[in-house]
């Protein structure tokens, strides 16, 4: 499940020139190249890595715009350093996705009445409507392309993936697929909706209890589906992917159809003005066009699978706890190994990441990484979504910090954990910043909140200790996590960005505040947590809190106890006691001795 490498060295100028020639042939003044594919997912197959092919940018979010004389690369705050390392400044302007509106750049770069080309399969209906109105106000227009201009000039574009699709065992899924289809179909019927169009492969995988391997790091079978109020479902997928016996697993109510049948099926099901559900924030403009062409009345609402998928059942929660225990053992073995090897000198980021992967791979039910490991030594740790390359691979040096953000896919759960580690003796500033991040992490971990609370209402807790020193971080505090599915899952999150989705029992989220000093070091502390009901004496309304799932020591060498309250020190000691009790039975020898030492009480 490793990400496909972008060929190096690459001819940035030649590829941009070829695209410009294609745009001129089509009468377009510019073309926008997004990061996502037809499913708007974070991970895309090699065939859909158009942005990386054109620009060299390998981050998980962003887009490029190529005009006849200028080009620009738009990224968010996570990638402001990375984009400069991967995308040539001589060819592209660097722009911030939020602070530098696309329309401002286009108004400068395009002639009056200019046309911005786009692929309607790669942009959501909401994006097309919003961007079209914004361009209209400045005298420009959007122009849909029937086929993608990048594909026309990408001469060695890889083929579509054909990874096997397999059944996900009921012992891990917890609920039969037929029950899920019936329950969601019944809700559609109650709302007067004939069918829902499902475009998110993780929703389809969850709904049908299937898994695949079409994209890196996430066990997804790329597909589309139409779920009817009756519970019947049309699955649009290349039949060659289905392993023998899978159609029996799917059952008689699931019809397997070829991907090219999707367009006609969308038109057909909408005939007569049928009311159909589609999510404009996640569904492509092309699908909306086909629905409307068939005469459908489109109900614009969220994916009906998103919330039930996010609220894990007891089998899924039990599985993720077991997966985190095995993951914790692998991490403890790795951290012991690192404590010995790092101070010898010469250990590099990539070597450390490879060793951690090897420890995990020895574990039961391991199925690969849940994302590309972020192993940032020294100044590389300040790059929020850093990914090591042969050109950037740094050694772990004494007196520096090593930020390690990694995760694994297991048949029974998905993990994601970040630990920041001192190599040698940390500075007083490092200890101060680390402890402030830790205080925010503890504040979220121990939060009690009434039902109906959203993650955006909790986000401030993670930032207050940093704000007190005039500091902050430019990413969300937490994202949802799937069950042997996407490591980044909605609709819940903990973020400054407003979110109307209330936290509910069974939801799994990350808790990962951080601090980043450009050209110096990065700090992040991340555990996964599950929302659980909490009995609170005297409570006048139902209360919720978090169960910490991750089991891994926090580097005590980086903690400044004087900055912690007695309650915070107590939380750390209790957490470390729990980590020791859970992992020690599966460790022996020097690794066991290391864990005992790493989980000693802070005292004071």
XYZ file of C-alpha atoms in Angstrom:
604
model
C 0.000 0.000 0.000
C 2.874 2.394 -0.655
C 2.238 5.535 -2.725
C 3.395 5.458 -6.330
C 6.492 7.569 -6.821
C 6.431 10.539 -9.160
C 9.198 10.041 -11.765
C 12.359 12.004 -11.002
C 13.903 13.984 -12.503
C 10.892 15.403 -14.305
C 10.621 17.898 -17.123
C 8.423 20.502 -15.421
C 8.771 23.036 -18.216
C 8.130 20.491 -20.974
C 4.965 19.178 -19.363
C 3.592 22.661 -18.746
C 4.369 23.652 -22.337
C 2.593 20.547 -23.675
C -0.506 21.353 -21.628
C -0.496 24.958 -22.829
C -0.351 23.797 -26.431
C -3.333 21.504 -25.818
C -5.296 24.343 -24.198
C -4.587 26.618 -27.157
C -5.834 23.920 -29.511
C -9.080 23.767 -27.523
C -9.527 27.533 -27.330
C -9.106 27.674 -23.543
C -7.317 30.503 -21.752
C -6.495 28.389 -18.683
C -7.158 25.013 -17.092
C -7.403 24.000 -13.423
C -5.787 20.752 -12.259
C -7.080 19.521 -8.862
C -5.476 16.992 -6.519
C -8.529 14.728 -6.339
C -10.015 12.162 -8.682
C -13.610 11.346 -9.665
C -14.331 10.415 -6.047
C -12.787 13.579 -4.530
C -10.648 11.358 -2.290
C -7.413 12.096 -0.471
C -5.625 9.111 -1.979
C -5.815 8.651 -5.725
C -4.499 5.872 -7.977
C -1.413 6.510 -10.130
C -3.624 7.122 -13.180
C -5.302 10.086 -11.454
C -2.159 11.770 -10.081
C -2.426 14.562 -12.631
C -1.309 17.330 -10.286
C 1.853 15.474 -9.300
C 2.602 14.607 -12.934
C 2.266 18.206 -14.070
C 3.851 20.123 -11.165
C 5.777 17.659 -8.986
C 3.618 18.507 -5.944
C 2.876 15.384 -3.875
C 0.784 16.865 -1.042
C -2.747 15.695 -0.285
C -4.533 18.985 -1.036
C -4.123 21.764 -3.573
C -4.571 22.613 -7.218
C -2.677 24.199 -10.081
C -3.869 26.592 -12.767
C -2.085 26.824 -16.107
C -2.702 29.892 -18.276
C -1.030 30.814 -21.541
C 1.714 32.928 -19.992
C 1.512 32.207 -16.254
C 0.809 29.331 -13.893
C 0.075 29.076 -10.177
C 0.117 26.434 -7.464
C -2.456 26.822 -4.662
C -1.872 25.019 -1.318
C -2.969 25.469 2.281
C -0.865 26.227 5.355
C 0.304 22.625 5.732
C 2.225 22.750 2.468
C 3.746 26.232 2.234
C 7.238 24.801 2.779
C 6.773 21.592 0.815
C 5.461 23.333 -2.299
C 8.663 25.373 -2.597
C 10.728 22.202 -2.468
C 8.722 20.360 -5.125
C 7.331 22.943 -7.545
C 9.716 25.245 -9.487
C 9.276 28.911 -8.620
C 10.401 29.888 -12.110
C 7.259 28.283 -13.567
C 4.583 28.652 -10.872
C 3.384 31.406 -8.546
C 2.915 30.116 -4.989
C -0.548 30.916 -3.644
C -2.459 30.139 -0.446
C -5.776 28.352 -0.944
C -7.619 30.614 1.513
C -5.658 33.846 1.697
C -5.144 34.191 -2.085
C -8.488 33.725 -3.863
C -8.341 31.926 -7.202
C -10.412 34.698 -8.796
C -7.823 37.358 -7.909
C -5.065 35.445 -9.694
C -7.287 34.682 -12.710
C -8.363 38.325 -13.026
C -4.683 39.174 -13.430
C -3.639 36.266 -15.630
C -6.567 35.937 -18.081
C -7.822 38.371 -20.719
C -11.297 39.916 -20.383
C -13.903 37.304 -21.225
C -11.359 34.526 -20.677
C -12.409 30.891 -20.194
C -11.152 28.638 -17.410
C -11.399 25.011 -18.474
C -12.210 22.286 -15.961
C -12.982 18.567 -15.914
C -16.539 18.224 -14.506
C -15.763 14.713 -13.254
C -13.016 16.076 -10.963
C -14.843 18.995 -9.324
C -17.863 18.927 -7.048
C -21.158 20.508 -8.005
C -20.724 22.962 -5.118
C -17.288 24.049 -6.411
C -18.562 24.571 -9.960
C -21.518 26.652 -8.807
C -19.460 28.767 -6.409
C -16.552 29.297 -8.792
C -18.797 29.975 -11.791
C -20.572 32.802 -9.935
C -17.274 34.270 -8.718
C -15.803 34.263 -12.231
C -18.945 35.805 -13.677
C -18.507 38.792 -11.377
C -15.060 39.512 -12.870
C -15.979 38.936 -16.505
C -14.632 35.371 -16.844
C -16.350 32.012 -17.301
C -16.001 28.311 -16.622
C -15.754 25.950 -19.583
C -16.374 22.206 -19.002
C -14.150 19.775 -20.909
C -15.556 16.486 -22.194
C -12.157 14.873 -21.695
C -9.214 15.981 -19.585
C -6.479 18.002 -21.389
C -3.818 16.633 -19.021
C -4.704 13.083 -20.089
C -4.278 14.147 -23.706
C -0.609 15.083 -23.140
C 0.303 12.496 -20.472
C 1.625 9.942 -22.926
C 2.605 7.269 -20.380
C -0.408 7.636 -18.079
C -0.873 4.438 -16.028
C -3.965 2.268 -16.543
C -6.924 2.246 -14.153
C -6.344 0.023 -11.101
C -7.664 -3.538 -10.992
C -6.935 -4.599 -7.418
C -8.988 -7.512 -6.017
C -12.159 -6.707 -4.077
C -12.787 -9.015 -1.114
C -15.416 -9.472 1.592
C -14.781 -7.817 4.970
C -15.403 -10.380 7.688
C -18.572 -9.860 9.730
C -16.535 -10.378 12.901
C -14.807 -7.075 12.123
C -17.709 -5.249 10.424
C -20.182 -6.048 13.183
C -23.365 -5.572 11.106
C -24.372 -7.496 7.947
C -24.390 -5.478 4.729
C -28.025 -6.372 4.070
C -29.025 -4.821 7.398
C -27.107 -1.625 6.616
C -28.724 -1.336 3.185
C -32.181 -1.949 4.596
C -31.781 0.623 7.384
C -30.443 3.389 5.155
C -32.947 2.540 2.417
C -35.783 2.789 4.956
C -34.597 6.245 5.981
C -34.564 7.323 2.336
C -38.128 6.044 1.998
C -39.258 7.962 5.088
C -37.799 11.126 3.540
C -39.580 10.505 0.254
C -36.334 9.850 -1.619
C -36.261 7.171 -4.314
C -32.490 6.592 -4.267
C -29.143 8.006 -3.162
C -26.093 8.349 -5.396
C -22.984 7.155 -3.534
C -19.673 8.475 -4.847
C -17.376 7.912 -1.850
C -15.629 4.530 -2.108
C -15.249 4.283 1.670
C -19.022 4.648 2.069
C -19.599 1.885 -0.470
C -16.957 -0.336 1.146
C -18.569 0.182 4.571
C -22.105 -0.331 3.279
C -21.335 -3.582 1.432
C -18.697 -4.921 3.868
C -16.068 -5.106 1.138
C -12.478 -3.904 0.894
C -10.041 -3.383 -1.984
C -6.623 -1.953 -2.807
C -7.114 0.508 -5.679
C -5.359 3.399 -3.926
C -2.366 3.664 -1.612
C -2.806 3.248 2.140
C -6.600 2.864 2.171
C -8.368 -0.448 1.387
C -10.784 1.021 -1.144
C -12.401 -0.516 -4.196
C -12.949 2.518 -6.451
C -16.592 2.402 -7.461
C -19.914 4.237 -7.600
C -23.297 3.032 -6.386
C -26.981 3.886 -6.473
C -28.818 2.798 -3.300
C -32.586 2.596 -3.673
C -35.169 3.074 -0.957
C -35.975 -0.641 -1.227
C -32.430 -1.494 -0.117
C -31.512 -2.686 -3.622
C -28.207 -1.341 -4.908
C -26.487 -0.951 -8.276
C -22.695 -1.215 -7.928
C -20.684 0.297 -10.789
C -17.319 -1.434 -10.775
C -15.079 -3.361 -13.133
C -16.235 -6.952 -12.640
C -12.657 -8.181 -13.132
C -11.861 -6.884 -9.629
C -14.315 -9.182 -7.860
C -12.748 -12.279 -6.328
C -14.614 -15.591 -6.786
C -17.549 -15.803 -4.422
C -17.870 -12.052 -3.845
C -21.135 -11.747 -5.750
C -22.633 -14.345 -3.413
C -21.431 -12.199 -0.490
C -23.094 -9.137 -2.044
C -26.416 -10.950 -2.399
C -29.308 -10.851 -4.844
C -30.245 -7.253 -4.048
C -26.904 -5.952 -5.353
C -26.485 -5.692 -9.139
C -22.933 -5.403 -10.449
C -22.772 -3.106 -13.481
C -19.946 -1.797 -15.678
C -18.547 1.669 -14.808
C -19.517 3.065 -18.244
C -23.174 2.325 -17.450
C -23.225 4.940 -14.664
C -24.177 7.911 -16.855
C -27.164 6.244 -18.543
C -28.267 4.766 -15.190
C -28.275 8.229 -13.565
C -30.445 9.573 -16.363
C -32.777 6.590 -16.270
C -33.400 6.616 -12.524
C -34.284 10.300 -12.617
C -36.926 9.970 -15.309
C -40.382 11.145 -14.304
C -39.013 13.607 -11.765
C -37.885 11.072 -9.164
C -36.413 12.582 -5.998
C -32.768 11.523 -5.675
C -30.201 12.345 -3.014
C -26.681 13.527 -3.873
C -24.107 15.384 -1.798
C -23.017 18.559 -3.637
C -19.924 18.868 -1.445
C -18.605 15.444 -2.484
C -20.325 14.570 -5.763
C -18.963 15.653 -9.127
C -20.681 18.231 -11.293
C -20.806 15.589 -14.038
C -23.088 13.378 -11.933
C -25.401 16.286 -11.139
C -25.562 17.115 -14.849
C -26.570 13.543 -15.712
C -29.214 13.458 -12.988
C -30.723 16.743 -14.130
C -30.564 15.654 -17.758
C -32.771 12.701 -16.847
C -35.290 14.963 -15.111
C -34.491 14.070 -11.499
C -35.392 16.308 -8.602
C -32.102 16.361 -6.725
C -32.188 16.498 -2.934
C -28.907 18.135 -1.921
C -27.857 16.531 1.321
C -24.956 14.700 2.890
C -23.959 11.124 2.076
C -26.447 8.942 4.007
C -23.668 6.491 4.906
C -21.327 9.095 6.407
C -22.816 9.391 9.894
C -23.625 5.687 10.478
C -20.116 4.807 9.253
C -18.579 7.333 11.652
C -20.425 5.932 14.698
C -18.577 2.658 15.188
C -20.487 -0.341 16.508
C -19.231 -2.494 19.391
C -17.436 -4.955 17.098
C -15.612 -2.124 15.337
C -14.635 -0.503 18.642
C -13.407 -3.818 20.041
C -11.407 -4.356 16.866
C -9.789 -0.949 16.960
C -8.811 -1.415 20.614
C -7.158 -4.726 19.718
C -5.430 -3.147 16.724
C -4.073 -0.345 18.898
C -2.666 -2.837 21.383
C -0.754 -4.646 18.637
C 0.283 -1.308 17.146
C 1.498 -0.165 20.563
C 3.698 -3.240 20.895
C 5.269 -2.534 17.499
C 5.802 1.109 18.467
C 7.386 0.180 21.789
C 9.784 -2.220 20.085
C 10.626 0.496 17.556
C 11.089 3.247 20.148
C 13.440 1.020 22.115
C 15.416 0.318 18.931
C 15.482 4.040 18.120
C 16.742 4.942 21.601
C 19.779 2.771 20.924
C 20.410 3.577 17.255
C 19.756 7.341 17.157
C 22.676 8.285 19.381
C 25.131 6.169 17.356
C 24.889 8.730 14.537
C 24.103 8.184 10.888
C 20.492 7.017 11.329
C 18.332 8.699 8.691
C 14.625 9.514 8.481
C 13.959 6.899 5.822
C 15.839 4.183 7.709
C 13.792 4.909 10.840
C 10.511 4.860 8.893
C 11.451 1.576 7.204
C 12.315 -0.021 10.554
C 8.973 1.006 12.069
C 7.160 -0.479 9.062
C 9.058 -3.736 9.564
C 8.079 -3.942 13.244
C 4.437 -3.377 12.352
C 4.533 -5.876 9.505
C 5.343 -8.640 12.017
C 1.998 -8.046 13.730
C -1.174 -10.078 13.272
C -3.747 -8.757 10.760
C -1.384 -6.056 9.430
C -2.336 -4.845 5.953
C 0.029 -1.899 5.372
C 0.462 1.753 6.304
C -2.620 3.947 6.776
C -0.764 6.905 5.223
C 2.730 7.791 4.089
C 4.854 8.037 7.240
C 5.951 11.542 8.219
C 9.458 11.159 9.612
C 10.833 14.675 10.078
C 14.228 15.176 11.676
C 15.268 18.672 12.757
C 13.949 21.347 10.415
C 12.065 18.786 8.310
C 9.770 18.287 11.300
C 8.487 21.825 10.769
C 6.936 20.709 7.454
C 3.523 19.594 8.652
C 2.932 16.912 5.994
C 6.571 16.201 5.172
C 7.438 13.083 3.209
C 11.034 11.969 3.018
C 12.700 11.653 -0.385
C 16.266 10.672 -1.279
C 16.997 14.388 -1.734
C 15.629 15.458 1.674
C 16.576 12.439 3.819
C 18.243 13.866 6.943
C 20.144 12.100 9.711
C 18.841 12.279 13.277
C 21.346 14.568 14.973
C 22.065 14.980 18.676
C 20.328 18.008 20.159
C 17.465 17.857 17.647
C 13.853 16.700 17.611
C 12.426 13.873 15.538
C 8.722 14.088 14.627
C 7.268 10.711 13.677
C 3.654 10.553 12.466
C 2.637 7.103 11.272
C -0.197 4.626 11.200
C -1.224 1.185 10.080
C -4.124 -0.654 8.529
C -5.176 -3.818 10.317
C -8.126 -6.018 9.397
C -9.769 -4.948 12.664
C -8.819 -1.269 12.834
C -6.918 1.750 11.575
C -4.235 3.509 13.639
C -2.617 6.959 13.490
C -0.104 8.112 16.112
C 2.438 10.909 16.350
C 5.305 11.088 18.810
C 7.945 13.796 18.980
C 11.234 12.476 20.310
C 14.324 14.165 21.699
C 17.604 13.027 20.177
C 20.123 13.759 22.887
C 19.419 16.705 25.187
C 16.611 19.090 24.155
C 16.818 22.845 24.646
C 14.727 24.722 27.209
C 12.670 26.195 24.355
C 11.929 22.748 22.943
C 10.746 21.548 26.365
C 8.571 24.643 26.807
C 6.900 24.275 23.402
C 6.466 20.528 23.781
C 4.857 20.900 27.199
C 2.435 23.538 25.929
C 1.394 21.190 23.141
C 1.037 18.415 25.719
C -1.169 20.598 27.934
C -3.513 21.182 24.987
C -3.501 17.478 24.195
C -4.461 16.644 27.780
C -7.197 19.298 27.804
C -8.884 17.637 24.822
C -8.349 14.122 26.205
C -10.033 14.992 29.510
C -12.832 17.162 28.131
C -16.404 16.458 29.239
C -19.120 17.915 27.040
C -22.891 17.662 26.614
C -24.472 15.811 23.716
C -24.835 18.162 20.780
C -21.319 19.585 21.134
C -19.309 19.820 17.914
C -15.584 19.406 17.464
C -15.149 23.055 16.554
C -16.416 23.948 20.029
C -13.592 21.890 21.589
C -10.761 23.081 19.342
C -9.835 26.046 21.546
C -8.932 23.690 24.397
C -5.968 22.408 22.385
C -4.682 25.885 21.583
C -5.028 27.861 24.839
C -1.602 26.916 26.289
C 0.041 27.940 22.997
C -2.011 31.123 22.649
C -0.874 32.142 26.137
C 2.662 32.366 24.719
C 1.615 33.950 21.405
C 1.871 30.663 19.492
C -0.476 28.522 17.367
C -0.564 25.804 14.698
C -2.050 25.897 11.195
C -3.924 22.607 11.027
C -6.970 21.094 12.664
C -6.739 19.493 16.074
C -8.484 16.295 15.036
C -9.962 14.322 12.154
C -12.261 11.326 12.063
C -10.788 7.853 11.540
C -12.369 4.802 9.917
C -12.416 1.106 10.805
C -9.976 -0.571 8.383
C -10.891 2.301 6.087
C -9.810 5.909 5.600
C -7.467 7.322 8.218
C -9.092 10.703 7.453
C -12.839 10.241 7.738
C -15.753 12.653 8.096
C -18.080 14.139 8.917
C -16.711 14.824 12.422
C -13.576 16.823 13.141
C -11.964 19.066 15.766
C -10.961 22.273 14.051
C -11.209 26.057 14.002
C -13.301 25.595 10.870
C -16.986 25.603 11.913
C -18.575 22.155 11.835
C -22.254 21.512 12.478
C -21.861 17.750 13.060
C -22.225 16.924 16.748
C -19.870 14.401 18.294
C -21.649 11.100 18.942
C -20.779 7.881 20.798
C -18.643 5.547 18.712
C -16.964 8.267 16.681
C -13.171 7.958 16.502
C -11.066 11.107 16.169
C -7.446 12.124 16.397
C -6.217 14.522 19.084
C -3.097 16.126 17.621
C -2.130 19.678 18.570
C 1.314 20.810 17.457
C 3.855 23.590 17.120
C 6.209 24.259 14.209
C 9.237 26.531 14.127
C 10.250 27.044 10.504
C 13.784 25.873 9.678
C 14.215 24.538 13.230
C 11.886 21.769 14.441
C 8.323 20.510 14.669
C 6.281 19.130 17.550
C 3.058 17.124 17.420
C 1.477 14.742 19.932
C -1.292 12.553 18.550
C -3.513 9.889 20.050
C -6.742 8.499 18.672
C -9.784 8.790 20.916
C -13.326 7.373 20.832
C -16.390 9.326 21.933
C -18.131 7.580 24.834
C -21.031 8.365 27.216
C -19.823 9.506 30.647
C -21.753 9.164 33.904
C -21.339 12.527 35.613
C -22.647 13.019 39.121
C -25.339 15.680 39.234
C -25.376 16.139 35.448
C -28.584 17.691 34.120
C -28.056 16.432 30.573
C -26.292 13.473 28.921
C -22.530 13.957 28.898
C -19.797 12.596 26.643
C -16.048 12.247 26.880
C -13.120 10.531 25.172
C -11.628 7.076 25.582
C -7.945 7.165 24.590
C -7.189 4.321 22.167
C -3.508 4.860 21.331
C -0.955 3.097 23.513
C 2.514 4.643 23.184
C 4.788 6.427 25.671
C 5.148 10.209 25.502
C 8.807 11.304 25.648
C 9.341 12.414 29.262
C 12.670 14.037 28.326
C 10.671 16.747 26.555
C 8.261 17.454 29.416
C 8.816 20.480 31.655
C 6.942 19.450 34.836
C 6.924 23.012 36.210
C 4.500 24.005 33.437
C 2.037 21.259 34.363
C -0.683 21.269 36.990
C -0.980 18.427 39.452
C -3.975 17.137 37.479
C -1.986 17.176 34.216
C 0.926 15.308 35.795
C -1.584 12.815 37.162
C -3.052 12.284 33.690
C 0.377 11.561 32.187
C 1.279 9.128 34.949
C -2.058 7.342 34.654
C -1.737 7.147 30.871
C 1.772 5.728 31.117
C 0.637 3.190 33.716
C -2.094 2.060 31.311
C 0.399 1.836 28.409
C 2.756 -0.241 30.538
C 0.007 -2.610 31.673
C -1.313 -3.123 28.135
C 1.997 -3.629 26.311
C 4.394 -5.203 28.803
C 2.936 -8.743 28.537
C 3.925 -8.812 24.837
C 7.453 -7.432 25.299
C 10.572 -9.068 26.668
C 14.201 -8.386 27.406
C 15.618 -4.963 26.705
C 12.433 -3.734 25.030
C 10.446 -4.526 28.188
C 13.053 -2.791 30.334
C 12.917 0.248 28.056
C 9.113 0.435 28.358
C 9.291 0.264 32.170
C 11.708 3.183 32.186
C 9.760 5.183 29.566
C 6.546 4.913 31.594
C 7.962 5.821 35.012
C 5.912 8.474 36.888
C 6.884 12.110 36.423
C 6.687 12.776 40.126
C 6.464 16.235 41.636
